[in-house]
DNA sequence: TGTACATCAGTGAACGCGCGTTCACTGATGTAC
DNA sequence: TGTACATCAGTGAACGCGCGTTCACTGATGTAC
């Protein structure tokens, strides 16, 4: 055990916070994020309701922390994969694996937005970190010789994001297409819109991916 | 006013049911489906809470009715478009228009599923009516000469849905791809994942569509 | 090593709230003769 | 056209529930001398 420079009390706090989050995820997996209740978590932990207020100021702060963790978790999955030399295809499968691991966590990030809720700024930062990893994977590929599309031209003029990135707009376009296509299959699959159709969604995912690289 | 063969009381009931649903949609647009409350709707209508129980047995039945109406609304939009000779591209734009009209309605159908909730059978029927309209649009096109993909082969063996449809598996594949790609752009756009990136999601949607026809 | 004090985790009572839902009822609307 | 009866929409009181959150408190843990 390395000395992390934290006091025992700080370590204890971090541990309890983590335990609370774990129970929160369980509850979300069972009944959806909108059913998340501090009291219910406390009951599961064998602790009184108000005890949790030592660790999270209120329900909203807990949810925000969960959202942040979910983004962070995907960003780390991506970064780790990229550092091991993952190409676009490997990144795509990492995304799919991450989503299947906990569908409700996926939906907390990419599912129905709650009207009025605004994610904090740092979450936006993590989101663009994720996209950048994918973009980098495309930037490493030889660029396809196709003609410039109207959307490429539009991107050249309007890319506020990835503005400093060296990749040309055509590459940014490819990364965006990839991103949306993967989420198209994933979100429909995880929401159960393919059940009863007989085919294996994994193969559709791969088929989409093959069109993309 | 044509005689619909209904009694005044039946017409009144239908009207009040519709009014309840309208208020429900407003509430969903404002605070999301999970915040839907019969009492709140009643208050908005200037009526006591229990009054609504004359029209819906309980909260779940109201939500189910809303989901059914949402599916029906999209199916009608699609059917009407198809009957006016819409091609794949026109259907896609009809889908987009429908989604933008009321994003929360879109998410009620294609958004985060509530764990444990199972839509009734007739909704599944409407869902496949929608897909069939798209498939028909593809079936009317000259088939592309590309080689058979592994997923085409898989579909040939496992297409439980559209089993009786004359379209070859390659066409079914194209319709499924189209469906997932459009939803990929739409769901990310409506959830706000493109905000701050600067580009116009409508153009990405069209760009995806151009790859598809 | 021992004592005095400060910090802080967790408790239990309490608050007000809005929810879904039931029930016995009133009064208006429609039907049968 | 008028009366007697049945239907049914809506009311108001009431139920139990679980929620988020506050507060004053006890008791354990850590710190300073």
Coordinates of C-alpha atoms (C1' of nucleotides) in Angstrom, one line a residue:
Chain A
X1 CA 0.0 0.0 0.0
X2 CA 1.7 3.2 -1.1
X3 CA 1.4 6.3 1.0
X4 CA -1.1 8.5 -0.9
X5 CA -0.5 11.5 1.3
X6 CA -4.0 11.3 2.6
X7 CA -5.1 11.1 6.2
X8 CA -7.0 8.1 7.4
X9 CA -10.1 10.2 7.7
X10 CA -9.8 11.3 4.1
X11 CA -9.3 7.8 2.9
X12 CA -12.4 6.7 4.9
X13 CA -14.4 9.5 3.3
X14 CA -13.4 8.5 -0.2
X15 CA -14.2 4.9 0.6
X16 CA -17.7 5.7 1.8
X17 CA -18.3 8.0 -1.1
X18 CA -17.4 5.2 -3.4
X19 CA -19.7 2.8 -1.6
X20 CA -22.6 5.3 -1.9
X21 CA -21.9 5.5 -5.6
X22 CA -21.8 1.8 -6.0
X23 CA -25.2 1.4 -4.4
X24 CA -26.4 4.3 -6.6
X25 CA -25.4 2.4 -9.7
X26 CA -27.1 -0.7 -8.6
X27 CA -30.3 1.3 -8.0
X28 CA -30.0 2.9 -11.4
X29 CA -29.5 -0.4 -13.1
X30 CA -32.6 -1.7 -11.3
X31 CA -35.0 1.1 -11.7
X32 CA -33.5 3.8 -13.8
X33 CA -31.8 7.1 -12.9
X34 CA -35.0 8.9 -12.2
X35 CA -35.8 6.6 -9.4
X36 CA -32.5 7.3 -7.6
X37 CA -33.2 8.1 -4.0
X38 CA -30.8 9.0 -1.2
X39 CA -33.0 7.5 1.4
X40 CA -33.2 4.2 -0.4
X41 CA -29.4 4.1 -0.8
X42 CA -29.0 4.8 2.9
X43 CA -31.4 2.0 3.8
X44 CA -29.4 -0.5 1.6
X45 CA -26.2 0.6 3.4
X46 CA -27.8 0.1 6.8
X47 CA -27.4 3.7 7.7
X48 CA -29.7 6.5 8.4
X49 CA -30.8 8.8 5.5
X50 CA -29.2 12.1 6.8
X51 CA -25.8 10.3 7.1
X52 CA -25.3 10.6 3.4
X53 CA -25.4 14.4 3.6
X54 CA -21.9 14.2 5.0
X55 CA -20.8 13.0 1.6
X56 CA -23.0 14.6 -0.9
X57 CA -24.6 18.0 -0.5
X58 CA -27.8 16.8 -2.1
X59 CA -29.3 14.4 -4.6
X60 CA -28.3 16.5 -7.6
X61 CA -24.6 16.5 -6.5
X62 CA -24.6 12.7 -6.3
X63 CA -26.1 12.4 -9.8
X64 CA -23.7 14.9 -11.2
X65 CA -20.8 12.9 -9.7
X66 CA -22.2 9.7 -11.3
X67 CA -22.4 11.4 -14.7
X68 CA -18.9 12.6 -14.3
X69 CA -17.7 9.2 -13.3
X70 CA -19.5 7.6 -16.3
X71 CA -17.8 10.1 -18.7
X72 CA -14.5 9.5 -17.0
X73 CA -14.8 5.8 -17.2
X74 CA -15.4 5.9 -21.0
X75 CA -12.7 8.4 -21.5
X76 CA -10.2 6.2 -19.6
X77 CA -11.4 3.1 -21.5
X78 CA -10.7 4.9 -24.7
X79 CA -7.4 6.4 -23.6
X80 CA -6.1 3.1 -22.4
X81 CA -7.1 1.4 -25.6
X82 CA -5.5 4.1 -27.7
X83 CA -2.3 3.9 -25.7
X84 CA -2.1 0.2 -26.5
X85 CA -2.2 1.1 -30.1
X86 CA -5.9 0.6 -30.8
X87 CA -7.2 1.5 -34.2
X88 CA -10.7 2.8 -35.0
X89 CA -12.1 -0.6 -35.0
X90 CA -10.7 -1.5 -31.7
X91 CA -11.9 1.8 -30.2
X92 CA -15.4 1.0 -31.5
X93 CA -15.4 -2.4 -29.9
X94 CA -14.1 -0.8 -26.7
X95 CA -17.1 1.6 -26.8
X96 CA -19.4 -1.3 -27.4
X97 CA -18.0 -3.3 -24.5
X98 CA -18.2 -0.3 -22.2
X99 CA -21.9 0.2 -23.2
X100 CA -22.9 -3.4 -22.7
X101 CA -21.1 -3.5 -19.4
X102 CA -23.7 -1.3 -17.9
X103 CA -26.4 -0.1 -20.3
X104 CA -27.9 2.3 -17.8
X105 CA -24.5 4.0 -17.3
X106 CA -24.4 4.4 -21.1
X107 CA -27.9 5.9 -21.1
X108 CA -27.0 8.3 -18.3
X109 CA -24.4 9.8 -20.7
X110 CA -26.0 9.3 -24.1
X111 CA -29.7 8.7 -23.3
X112 CA -32.7 10.9 -22.8
X113 CA -31.7 14.3 -21.4
X114 CA -33.6 15.6 -18.5
X115 CA -35.0 19.0 -19.6
X116 CA -33.4 21.8 -17.6
X117 CA -30.4 19.8 -16.4
X118 CA -27.1 21.2 -17.4
X119 CA -23.9 19.1 -17.0
X120 CA -21.0 21.0 -15.4
X121 CA -18.2 22.3 -17.6
X122 CA -15.6 19.6 -16.8
X123 CA -17.9 17.0 -18.2
X124 CA -17.8 18.8 -21.5
X125 CA -14.1 18.7 -21.3
X126 CA -14.1 14.9 -20.8
X127 CA -16.6 14.5 -23.7
X128 CA -14.2 16.2 -26.1
X129 CA -11.3 14.2 -24.8
X130 CA -13.3 11.1 -25.9
X131 CA -14.0 12.5 -29.3
X132 CA -10.4 13.6 -29.7
X133 CA -9.2 10.0 -29.1
X134 CA -11.4 8.8 -31.9
X135 CA -10.3 11.7 -34.1
X136 CA -6.6 10.9 -33.5
X137 CA -7.2 7.3 -34.5
X138 CA -8.6 8.6 -37.8
X139 CA -5.9 11.1 -38.2
X140 CA -3.3 8.3 -38.1
X141 CA -5.0 6.7 -41.2
X142 CA -4.1 7.5 -44.8
X143 CA -6.8 9.9 -45.9
X144 CA -9.2 8.6 -48.4
X145 CA -9.1 10.3 -51.8
X146 CA -12.9 11.0 -52.1
X147 CA -14.1 14.4 -53.2
X148 CA -14.9 17.0 -50.6
X149 CA -18.5 16.8 -49.6
X150 CA -20.6 19.9 -48.8
X151 CA -20.5 18.9 -45.1
X152 CA -16.7 18.9 -45.2
X153 CA -16.8 22.4 -46.6
X154 CA -19.2 23.4 -43.9
X155 CA -17.0 21.9 -41.2
X156 CA -14.0 23.8 -42.5
X157 CA -15.8 27.0 -41.8
X158 CA -17.6 26.1 -38.6
X159 CA -15.5 23.7 -36.6
X160 CA -15.4 25.5 -33.3
X161 CA -14.5 22.2 -31.7
X162 CA -11.2 20.5 -32.7
X163 CA -10.3 23.9 -34.1
X164 CA -6.6 23.5 -33.1
X165 CA -6.5 19.9 -34.3
X166 CA -4.3 19.3 -37.3
X167 CA -6.7 16.9 -38.9
X168 CA -8.4 18.2 -42.1
X169 CA -12.2 18.6 -42.1
X170 CA -12.7 15.4 -44.1
X171 CA -11.1 13.5 -41.3
X172 CA -13.2 15.2 -38.7
X173 CA -16.2 14.3 -40.8
X174 CA -15.2 10.7 -40.8
X175 CA -14.8 10.7 -37.1
X176 CA -18.2 12.3 -36.6
X177 CA -19.9 9.8 -38.9
X178 CA -18.2 7.0 -37.1
X179 CA -19.4 8.3 -33.8
X180 CA -23.0 8.7 -34.8
X181 CA -23.2 5.4 -36.6
X182 CA -21.9 3.5 -33.7
X183 CA -24.3 5.2 -31.3
X184 CA -27.1 4.6 -33.7
X185 CA -26.6 0.8 -33.5
X186 CA -25.8 0.9 -29.8
X187 CA -28.7 3.0 -28.6
X188 CA -31.3 1.1 -30.6
X189 CA -29.8 -2.2 -29.5
X190 CA -29.6 -1.3 -25.8
X191 CA -33.1 0.1 -25.8
X192 CA -34.3 -3.3 -27.1
X193 CA -35.5 -2.1 -30.5
X194 CA -33.9 -5.1 -32.2
X195 CA -35.4 -7.8 -30.0
X196 CA -37.7 -10.0 -31.9
X197 CA -36.0 -9.3 -35.2
X198 CA -33.8 -12.4 -34.9
X199 CA -30.5 -11.0 -36.0
X200 CA -27.4 -10.5 -33.9
X201 CA -26.9 -6.7 -33.2
X202 CA -23.1 -7.4 -32.8
X203 CA -22.9 -8.3 -36.4
X204 CA -24.8 -5.2 -37.5
X205 CA -22.4 -3.2 -35.3
X206 CA -19.4 -4.8 -37.1
X207 CA -21.0 -4.3 -40.5
X208 CA -21.4 -0.6 -39.8
X209 CA -17.8 -0.5 -38.7
X210 CA -16.6 -2.1 -41.9
X211 CA -18.2 0.6 -43.9
X212 CA -16.2 3.1 -41.9
X213 CA -12.6 2.1 -42.2
Chain B
X1 CA -69.5 17.5 -38.7
X2 CA -70.0 13.9 -39.8
X3 CA -72.0 11.5 -37.6
X4 CA -69.3 9.3 -36.2
X5 CA -71.9 6.9 -34.7
X6 CA -70.8 7.9 -31.2
X7 CA -73.0 9.2 -28.4
X8 CA -72.4 12.7 -27.1
X9 CA -71.1 11.2 -23.9
X10 CA -68.6 9.1 -25.8
X11 CA -67.5 12.1 -27.7
X12 CA -67.1 14.0 -24.5
X13 CA -65.0 11.3 -23.0
X14 CA -62.7 11.1 -26.0
X15 CA -62.3 14.9 -25.9
X16 CA -61.4 14.9 -22.2
X17 CA -59.0 12.0 -22.7
X18 CA -57.3 14.0 -25.5
X19 CA -57.1 17.0 -23.3
X20 CA -55.5 15.0 -20.5
X21 CA -52.9 13.7 -23.0
X22 CA -52.2 17.2 -24.2
X23 CA -51.4 18.4 -20.8
X24 CA -49.3 15.3 -20.2
X25 CA -47.2 16.1 -23.3
X26 CA -46.7 19.6 -22.1
X27 CA -45.6 18.3 -18.7
X28 CA -43.2 15.8 -20.4
X29 CA -41.7 18.5 -22.6
X30 CA -41.1 20.6 -19.5
X31 CA -39.8 18.1 -17.0
X32 CA -39.4 14.8 -18.7
X33 CA -41.5 11.7 -18.7
X34 CA -40.4 10.5 -15.3
X35 CA -41.9 13.6 -13.7
X36 CA -45.3 12.9 -15.2
X37 CA -48.0 13.2 -12.4
X38 CA -51.7 12.8 -12.6
X39 CA -52.3 15.2 -9.8
X40 CA -50.2 17.9 -11.6
X41 CA -52.2 17.4 -14.8
X42 CA -55.5 17.7 -12.9
X43 CA -54.3 20.9 -11.2
X44 CA -53.5 22.3 -14.6
X45 CA -56.9 21.4 -15.9
X46 CA -58.6 23.0 -13.0
X47 CA -60.0 19.7 -11.9
X48 CA -59.6 17.5 -8.9
X49 CA -57.0 14.7 -9.0
X50 CA -59.4 11.7 -8.7
X51 CA -61.4 13.0 -11.7
X52 CA -58.8 11.7 -14.0
X53 CA -59.4 8.2 -12.9
X54 CA -62.6 8.2 -14.9
X55 CA -60.4 8.4 -18.0
X56 CA -57.3 6.4 -17.2
X57 CA -57.1 3.5 -14.7
X58 CA -53.8 4.7 -13.4
X59 CA -50.6 6.5 -14.2
X60 CA -49.1 3.6 -16.1
X61 CA -52.1 3.3 -18.4
X62 CA -51.7 7.0 -19.3
X63 CA -48.0 6.6 -20.1
X64 CA -48.7 3.6 -22.2
X65 CA -51.3 5.5 -24.1
X66 CA -48.8 8.3 -24.7
X67 CA -46.2 5.8 -26.0
X68 CA -48.7 4.2 -28.3
X69 CA -49.8 7.6 -29.6
X70 CA -46.2 8.6 -30.2
X71 CA -45.5 5.4 -32.2
X72 CA -48.8 5.9 -34.1
X73 CA -47.9 9.5 -34.9
X74 CA -44.6 8.5 -36.4
X75 CA -46.1 5.6 -38.3
X76 CA -48.8 7.9 -39.7
X77 CA -46.2 10.5 -40.7
X78 CA -44.2 7.8 -42.5
X79 CA -47.2 6.2 -44.1
X80 CA -48.6 9.5 -45.3
X81 CA -45.2 10.4 -46.8
X82 CA -44.9 7.1 -48.5
X83 CA -48.3 7.4 -50.0
X84 CA -47.3 10.7 -51.5
X85 CA -44.4 8.9 -53.2
X86 CA -41.7 9.7 -50.7
X87 CA -38.3 8.1 -51.4
X88 CA -35.8 7.1 -48.7
X89 CA -34.5 10.6 -48.4
X90 CA -37.9 12.1 -48.0
X91 CA -38.7 9.5 -45.3
X92 CA -35.5 10.4 -43.5
X93 CA -36.4 14.0 -43.5
X94 CA -39.9 13.2 -42.3
X95 CA -38.4 11.3 -39.4
X96 CA -36.1 14.2 -38.6
X97 CA -39.0 16.7 -38.8
X98 CA -41.1 14.5 -36.5
X99 CA -38.3 14.2 -34.0
X100 CA -37.6 17.9 -33.9
X101 CA -41.3 18.7 -33.5
X102 CA -41.2 17.3 -30.0
X103 CA -37.9 15.9 -28.8
X104 CA -39.3 14.4 -25.6
X105 CA -41.8 12.5 -27.7
X106 CA -38.9 11.1 -29.7
X107 CA -37.2 10.1 -26.6
X108 CA -40.2 8.5 -25.2
X109 CA -40.0 6.1 -28.1
X110 CA -36.3 5.8 -28.8
X111 CA -34.7 7.1 -25.6
X112 CA -33.6 5.5 -22.4
X113 CA -35.8 2.5 -21.6
X114 CA -37.2 2.2 -18.1
X115 CA -35.9 -1.0 -16.7
X116 CA -38.8 -3.4 -16.2
X117 CA -41.3 -1.6 -18.4
X118 CA -42.6 -3.6 -21.3
X119 CA -44.5 -2.0 -24.1
X120 CA -47.7 -3.8 -25.0
X121 CA -47.8 -5.9 -28.1
X122 CA -49.6 -3.5 -30.4
X123 CA -46.8 -1.1 -30.0
X124 CA -44.4 -3.6 -31.4
X125 CA -46.8 -4.0 -34.4
X126 CA -46.7 -0.3 -35.0
X127 CA -42.9 -0.3 -34.7
X128 CA -42.6 -2.9 -37.4
X129 CA -45.1 -1.0 -39.6
X130 CA -42.7 1.9 -39.4
X131 CA -39.7 -0.2 -40.4
X132 CA -41.6 -1.8 -43.2
X133 CA -42.4 1.6 -44.7
X134 CA -38.7 2.3 -44.9
X135 CA -37.9 -1.2 -46.2
X136 CA -40.5 -0.7 -49.0
X137 CA -38.8 2.5 -50.0
X138 CA -35.5 0.6 -50.3
X139 CA -37.2 -2.3 -52.1
X140 CA -38.4 0.1 -54.8
X141 CA -34.8 1.1 -55.6
X142 CA -32.5 -0.8 -58.0
X143 CA -30.4 -3.0 -55.8
X144 CA -26.7 -2.2 -55.7
X145 CA -24.3 -4.6 -57.1
X146 CA -22.0 -4.9 -54.2
X147 CA -20.8 -8.2 -52.9
X148 CA -22.8 -10.0 -50.2
X149 CA -21.5 -9.0 -46.8
X150 CA -21.2 -11.4 -43.8
X151 CA -24.1 -9.6 -42.2
X152 CA -26.3 -10.1 -45.3
X153 CA -25.6 -13.8 -45.0
X154 CA -26.5 -13.7 -41.3
X155 CA -29.7 -11.9 -42.1
X156 CA -30.7 -14.4 -44.7
X157 CA -30.6 -17.1 -42.0
X158 CA -31.9 -15.1 -39.0
X159 CA -34.4 -12.6 -40.2
X160 CA -37.4 -13.4 -38.1
X161 CA -38.8 -10.0 -38.8
X162 CA -39.7 -9.1 -42.4
X163 CA -39.6 -12.8 -43.0
X164 CA -42.4 -12.7 -45.5
X165 CA -41.1 -9.6 -47.1
X166 CA -39.9 -10.2 -50.7
X167 CA -36.9 -7.9 -50.3
X168 CA -33.5 -9.7 -50.3
X169 CA -31.4 -9.6 -47.2
X170 CA -29.0 -7.1 -48.8
X171 CA -32.0 -4.7 -49.0
X172 CA -33.0 -5.4 -45.4
X173 CA -29.4 -4.7 -44.4
X174 CA -29.5 -1.3 -46.2
X175 CA -32.8 -0.4 -44.5
X176 CA -31.4 -1.3 -41.1
X177 CA -28.2 0.7 -41.7
X178 CA -30.2 3.6 -42.7
X179 CA -32.4 3.4 -39.6
X180 CA -29.5 3.2 -37.2
X181 CA -27.5 5.9 -38.9
X182 CA -30.4 8.3 -38.9
X183 CA -31.0 7.6 -35.2
X184 CA -27.4 8.0 -34.5
X185 CA -27.3 11.6 -35.7
X186 CA -30.8 12.4 -34.3
X187 CA -30.3 11.0 -30.8
X188 CA -27.0 12.7 -30.3
X189 CA -28.3 16.0 -31.8
X190 CA -31.4 16.0 -29.7
X191 CA -29.5 15.1 -26.5
X192 CA -27.4 18.2 -27.2
X193 CA -24.1 16.4 -27.7
X194 CA -23.2 18.6 -30.7
X195 CA -23.8 21.9 -29.0
X196 CA -20.7 23.9 -28.8
X197 CA -19.1 22.0 -31.8
X198 CA -20.2 24.8 -34.1
X199 CA -21.5 22.8 -37.1
X200 CA -25.1 22.4 -38.2
X201 CA -26.4 18.9 -37.3
X202 CA -28.9 19.1 -40.2
X203 CA -25.9 19.0 -42.6
X204 CA -24.4 16.0 -40.8
X205 CA -27.8 14.3 -41.1
X206 CA -28.0 15.0 -44.8
X207 CA -24.4 13.9 -45.3
X208 CA -25.2 10.6 -43.6
X209 CA -28.2 10.3 -45.8
X210 CA -26.2 10.9 -49.0
X211 CA -24.0 7.9 -48.1
X212 CA -27.1 5.9 -47.9
X213 CA -28.9 6.2 -51.3
Chain C
dT1 C1' 2.2 8.1 28.0
dG2 C1' -1.7 10.8 29.4
dT3 C1' -4.9 14.3 29.5
dA4 C1' -7.9 18.2 27.3
dC5 C1' -9.8 19.6 23.4
dA6 C1' -11.4 19.9 18.6
dT7 C1' -13.2 17.6 14.7
dC8 C1' -16.4 15.1 12.5
dA9 C1' -19.4 10.7 11.4
dG10 C1' -23.7 9.1 12.2
dT11 C1' -28.5 9.2 14.8
dG12 C1' -33.3 10.1 15.4
dA13 C1' -36.9 13.2 15.4
dA14 C1' -39.1 16.3 12.7
dC15 C1' -40.6 19.4 8.6
dG16 C1' -43.5 19.9 4.5
dC17 C1' -44.4 18.0 0.2
dG18 C1' -46.5 15.7 -3.6
dC19 C1' -47.5 11.5 -5.0
dG20 C1' -51.0 7.5 -6.5
dT21 C1' -55.1 5.9 -5.3
dT22 C1' -59.9 4.6 -2.7
dC23 C1' -64.2 5.9 -1.3
dA24 C1' -68.8 7.7 -0.4
dC25 C1' -71.0 11.5 -2.1
dT26 C1' -73.6 15.2 -5.2
dG27 C1' -75.4 16.8 -9.1
dA28 C1' -75.9 16.9 -13.9
dT29 C1' -76.9 14.4 -18.2
dG30 C1' -79.2 11.1 -20.8
dT31 C1' -83.0 7.3 -21.4
dA32 C1' -87.6 5.0 -21.1
dC33 C1' -92.2 5.3 -20.9
Chain D
dT1 C1' -94.1 17.1 -23.2
dG2 C1' -93.4 15.4 -18.7
dT3 C1' -92.1 12.4 -15.2
dA4 C1' -89.1 8.5 -13.0
dC5 C1' -85.1 6.3 -13.1
dA6 C1' -80.3 5.1 -14.4
dT7 C1' -75.9 6.5 -15.7
dC8 C1' -71.9 8.6 -14.9
dA9 C1' -68.6 12.9 -14.4
dG10 C1' -66.5 15.2 -10.9
dT11 C1' -65.8 16.5 -5.7
dG12 C1' -63.6 16.5 -1.3
dA13 C1' -61.8 14.0 2.4
dA14 C1' -58.8 10.6 3.5
dC15 C1' -55.2 6.7 3.3
dG16 C1' -50.3 5.6 3.5
dC17 C1' -46.0 6.4 1.4
dG18 C1' -41.4 7.8 0.4
dC19 C1' -39.1 11.6 -0.7
dG20 C1' -35.4 15.5 0.2
dT21 C1' -33.7 18.0 3.7
dT22 C1' -32.8 20.5 8.6
dC23 C1' -31.5 20.2 13.1
dA24 C1' -29.7 19.4 17.7
dC25 C1' -27.5 15.7 19.6
dT26 C1' -24.1 11.7 20.9
dG27 C1' -20.1 9.3 20.7
dA28 C1' -16.0 8.0 18.4
dT29 C1' -11.7 9.5 16.2
dG30 C1' -7.8 12.3 15.8
dT31 C1' -4.6 16.3 17.5
dA32 C1' -1.8 19.3 20.7
dC33 C1' 0.6 19.8 24.6

